XYZ file of C-alpha atoms in Angstrom:
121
model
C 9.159 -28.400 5.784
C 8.707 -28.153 2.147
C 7.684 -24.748 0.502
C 4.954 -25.491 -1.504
C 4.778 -21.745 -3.410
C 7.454 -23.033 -4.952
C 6.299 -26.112 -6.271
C 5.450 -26.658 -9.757
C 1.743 -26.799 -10.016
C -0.588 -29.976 -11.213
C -0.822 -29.990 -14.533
C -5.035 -28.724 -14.091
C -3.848 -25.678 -12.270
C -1.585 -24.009 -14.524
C -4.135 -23.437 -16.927
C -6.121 -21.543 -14.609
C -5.697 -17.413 -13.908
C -7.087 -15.492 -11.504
C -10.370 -13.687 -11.484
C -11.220 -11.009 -9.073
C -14.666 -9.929 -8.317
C -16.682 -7.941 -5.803
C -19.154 -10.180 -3.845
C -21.853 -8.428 -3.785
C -23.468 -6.935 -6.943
C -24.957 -3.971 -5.739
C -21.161 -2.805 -4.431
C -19.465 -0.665 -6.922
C -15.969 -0.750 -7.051
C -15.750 3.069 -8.328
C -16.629 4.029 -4.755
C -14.752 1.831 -3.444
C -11.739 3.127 -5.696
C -12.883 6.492 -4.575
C -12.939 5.909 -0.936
C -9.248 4.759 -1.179
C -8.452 7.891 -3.364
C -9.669 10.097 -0.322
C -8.145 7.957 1.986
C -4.280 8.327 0.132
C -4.857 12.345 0.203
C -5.150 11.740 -3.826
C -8.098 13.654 -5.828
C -10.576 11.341 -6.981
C -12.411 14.056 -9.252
C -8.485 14.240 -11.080
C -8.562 10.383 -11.495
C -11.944 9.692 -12.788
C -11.739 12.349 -15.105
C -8.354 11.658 -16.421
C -9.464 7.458 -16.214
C -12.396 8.584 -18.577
C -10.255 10.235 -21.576
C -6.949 8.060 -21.348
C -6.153 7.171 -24.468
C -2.657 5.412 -23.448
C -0.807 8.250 -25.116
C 0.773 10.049 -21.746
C 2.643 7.456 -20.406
C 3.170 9.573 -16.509
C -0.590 9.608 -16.228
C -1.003 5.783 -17.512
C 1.745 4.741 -14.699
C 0.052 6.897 -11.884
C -3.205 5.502 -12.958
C -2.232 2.133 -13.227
C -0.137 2.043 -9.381
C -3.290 3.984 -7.813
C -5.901 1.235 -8.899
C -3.296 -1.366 -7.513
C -2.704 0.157 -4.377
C -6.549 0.714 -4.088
C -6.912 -3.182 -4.331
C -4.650 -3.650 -1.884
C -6.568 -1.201 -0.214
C -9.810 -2.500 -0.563
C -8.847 -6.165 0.453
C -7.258 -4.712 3.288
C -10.267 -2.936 4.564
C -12.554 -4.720 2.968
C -12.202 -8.056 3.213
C -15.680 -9.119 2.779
C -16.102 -7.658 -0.405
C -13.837 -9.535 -2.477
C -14.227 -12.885 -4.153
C -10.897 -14.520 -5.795
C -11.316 -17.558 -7.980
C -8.600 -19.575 -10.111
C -10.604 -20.577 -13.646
C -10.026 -22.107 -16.522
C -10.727 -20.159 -19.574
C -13.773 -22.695 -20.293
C -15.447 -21.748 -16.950
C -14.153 -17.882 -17.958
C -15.633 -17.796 -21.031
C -19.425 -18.986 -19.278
C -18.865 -16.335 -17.035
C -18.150 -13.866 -19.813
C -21.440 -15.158 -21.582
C -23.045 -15.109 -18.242
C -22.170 -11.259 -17.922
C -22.898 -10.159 -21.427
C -26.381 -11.951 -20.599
C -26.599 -9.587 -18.051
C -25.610 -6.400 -19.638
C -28.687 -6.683 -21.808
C -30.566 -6.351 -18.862
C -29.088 -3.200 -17.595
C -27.097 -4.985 -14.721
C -23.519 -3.855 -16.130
C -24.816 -0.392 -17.012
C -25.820 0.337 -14.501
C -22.584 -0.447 -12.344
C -20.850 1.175 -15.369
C -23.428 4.462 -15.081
C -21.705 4.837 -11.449
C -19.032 6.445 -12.890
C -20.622 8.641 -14.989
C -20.984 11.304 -12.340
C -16.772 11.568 -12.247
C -16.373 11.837 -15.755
């Protein structure tokens, strides 16, 4: 049997990357960060605060913050299956989705996931 995650991919696929997204609006991945914070034994309050005034400079706190939000994807796909959406897109069909977001965002639809944060800041 032939491995196929090996093999070189069609010429329309390697200009596509991966996208990530929750599938369902109203599900905010901060709590869903947060519930895999609590779950680890790790302080969520420490994170969010120190996630809010990163400026890249400390490079301990930049690695810690960096391997916590990938373990809490792992996390999250692990326990929450349903509430992930992957898609491989081109950067034409990224940049409509971009456009499609900042559409959105001046209706309050990205603030106000953003605003969910807020209260950890």
């Amino acid at each position: 049997m032939a491995d196929t995650t090996s093999a070189p991919a069609a010429p329309e696929e390697k200009d596509r990357h991966l996208h990530v997204r929750l599938s369902d609006s109203r599900t905010a991945i901060y709590d869903l960060i947060t519930e895999y914070l609590q779950a680890a034994g790790k302080a969520p309050d420490w994170y969010w605060r120190l996630a809010g005034r990163l400026e890249g400079t400390d490079a301990d706190n930049l690695e810690e913050l960096l391997s916590s939000a990938f373990e809490a994807g792992a996390f999250i796909t692990h326990d929450h299956p349903e509430d992930v959406q992957f898609s491989w897109v081109t950067e034409e069909e990224c940049d409509r989705e971009k456009r499609r977001e900042e559409r959105g965002s001046e209706h309050g639809d990205a603030a106000k996931e953003r605003s969910s944060l807020s209260h950890y800041a």
